[in-house]
Amino acid sequence: EMWSAKVGEVIYEGSAAVTDGCALIPSVSGLLSMIDVLSGAVVARWRMPKGLGLSTPAAANGRFYAASYSGCAFGFDLRP
């Protein structure tokens, strides 16, 4: 094991997306955590405005995108 990180929320169906040296981890509460893949440090967290985060996020061009169980999709800037 290289490291482990507590995201503070239940991770159920979504898997991590990796970009720019960070993993984006969704949780059932809608909390998205960005974790440094080398150190395991939590770099940032975002709360999706609505619904549960059960999808795998996607990342491109300095942004990440996620969908929620409520049927909403969201885009976030990767800079915390």
Short mmCIF file of C-alpha atoms in Angstrom, two decimals:
data_model
loop_
_atom_site.label_atom_id
_atom_site.label_comp_id
_atom_site.label_asym_id
_atom_site.label_seq_id
_atom_site.Cartn_x
_atom_site.Cartn_y
_atom_site.Cartn_z
CA GLU A 1 0.00 0.00 0.00
CA MET A 2 1.47 3.35 -1.07
CA TRP A 3 -0.96 5.45 0.98
CA SER A 4 -4.56 5.65 2.09
CA ALA A 5 -6.76 8.71 2.36
CA LYS A 6 -9.92 9.30 4.36
CA VAL A 7 -12.47 11.12 2.27
CA GLY A 8 -14.95 11.22 5.15
CA GLU A 9 -17.85 9.89 3.10
CA VAL A 10 -19.09 6.55 1.78
CA ILE A 11 -17.79 5.60 -1.67
CA TYR A 12 -20.32 3.34 -3.34
CA GLU A 13 -20.49 3.08 -7.14
CA GLY A 14 -18.33 5.79 -8.68
CA SER A 15 -14.68 5.14 -9.34
CA ALA A 16 -11.79 7.59 -9.45
CA ALA A 17 -10.83 9.74 -12.41
CA VAL A 18 -7.14 10.67 -12.59
CA THR A 19 -5.77 13.89 -14.10
CA ASP A 20 -2.83 16.22 -13.50
CA GLY A 21 -1.42 14.02 -10.71
CA CYS A 22 -4.69 13.94 -8.77
CA ALA A 23 -7.49 11.42 -8.32
CA LEU A 24 -11.06 12.69 -8.18
CA ILE A 25 -13.15 10.49 -5.86
CA PRO A 26 -16.98 10.78 -5.72
CA SER A 27 -19.09 9.80 -2.71
CA VAL A 28 -22.75 8.98 -2.16
CA SER A 29 -23.31 12.25 -0.30
CA GLY A 30 -22.25 14.33 -3.31
CA LEU A 31 -18.82 15.20 -1.86
CA LEU A 32 -16.04 15.08 -4.47
CA SER A 33 -12.50 14.78 -3.09
CA MET A 34 -9.33 15.55 -5.02
CA ILE A 35 -6.36 13.50 -3.76
CA ASP A 36 -2.69 13.83 -4.73
CA VAL A 37 -1.77 10.44 -6.26
CA LEU A 38 1.82 10.52 -4.96
CA SER A 39 1.24 11.51 -1.35
CA GLY A 40 -2.41 10.61 -0.69
CA ALA A 41 -3.04 14.12 0.64
CA VAL A 42 -6.54 15.52 0.16
CA VAL A 43 -5.96 18.60 -2.00
CA ALA A 44 -9.53 19.89 -2.25
CA ARG A 45 -13.17 18.97 -1.73
CA TRP A 46 -16.31 20.12 -3.48
CA ARG A 47 -19.94 19.50 -2.61
CA MET A 48 -22.23 18.94 -5.56
CA PRO A 49 -25.27 21.20 -5.17
CA LYS A 50 -27.86 18.43 -5.61
CA GLY A 51 -28.11 14.70 -5.22
CA LEU A 52 -25.85 11.77 -4.63
CA GLY A 53 -22.56 11.44 -6.50
CA LEU A 54 -22.81 7.94 -7.91
CA SER A 55 -21.06 8.52 -11.23
CA THR A 56 -17.40 8.46 -12.15
CA PRO A 57 -16.17 12.01 -12.80
CA ALA A 58 -14.39 12.96 -16.03
CA ALA A 59 -11.60 15.52 -16.33
CA ALA A 60 -10.27 17.64 -19.19
CA ASN A 61 -8.71 21.07 -19.72
CA GLY A 62 -8.36 21.94 -16.03
CA ARG A 63 -11.97 21.08 -15.19
CA PHE A 64 -13.86 18.07 -14.04
CA TYR A 65 -17.40 17.00 -14.73
CA ALA A 66 -19.74 14.82 -12.71
CA ALA A 67 -23.37 13.76 -12.69
CA SER A 68 -25.63 13.15 -9.74
CA TYR A 69 -28.43 10.75 -8.95
CA SER A 70 -30.83 13.70 -9.13
CA GLY A 71 -30.26 13.88 -12.90
CA CYS A 72 -28.05 16.99 -12.77
CA ALA A 73 -24.58 17.34 -14.30
CA PHE A 74 -21.94 19.71 -12.90
CA GLY A 75 -18.62 21.15 -14.02
CA PHE A 76 -15.95 22.38 -11.58
CA ASP A 77 -12.61 24.15 -11.98
CA LEU A 78 -9.80 21.91 -10.68
CA ARG A 79 -8.25 24.82 -8.80
CA PRO A 80 -9.66 24.68 -5.25
#
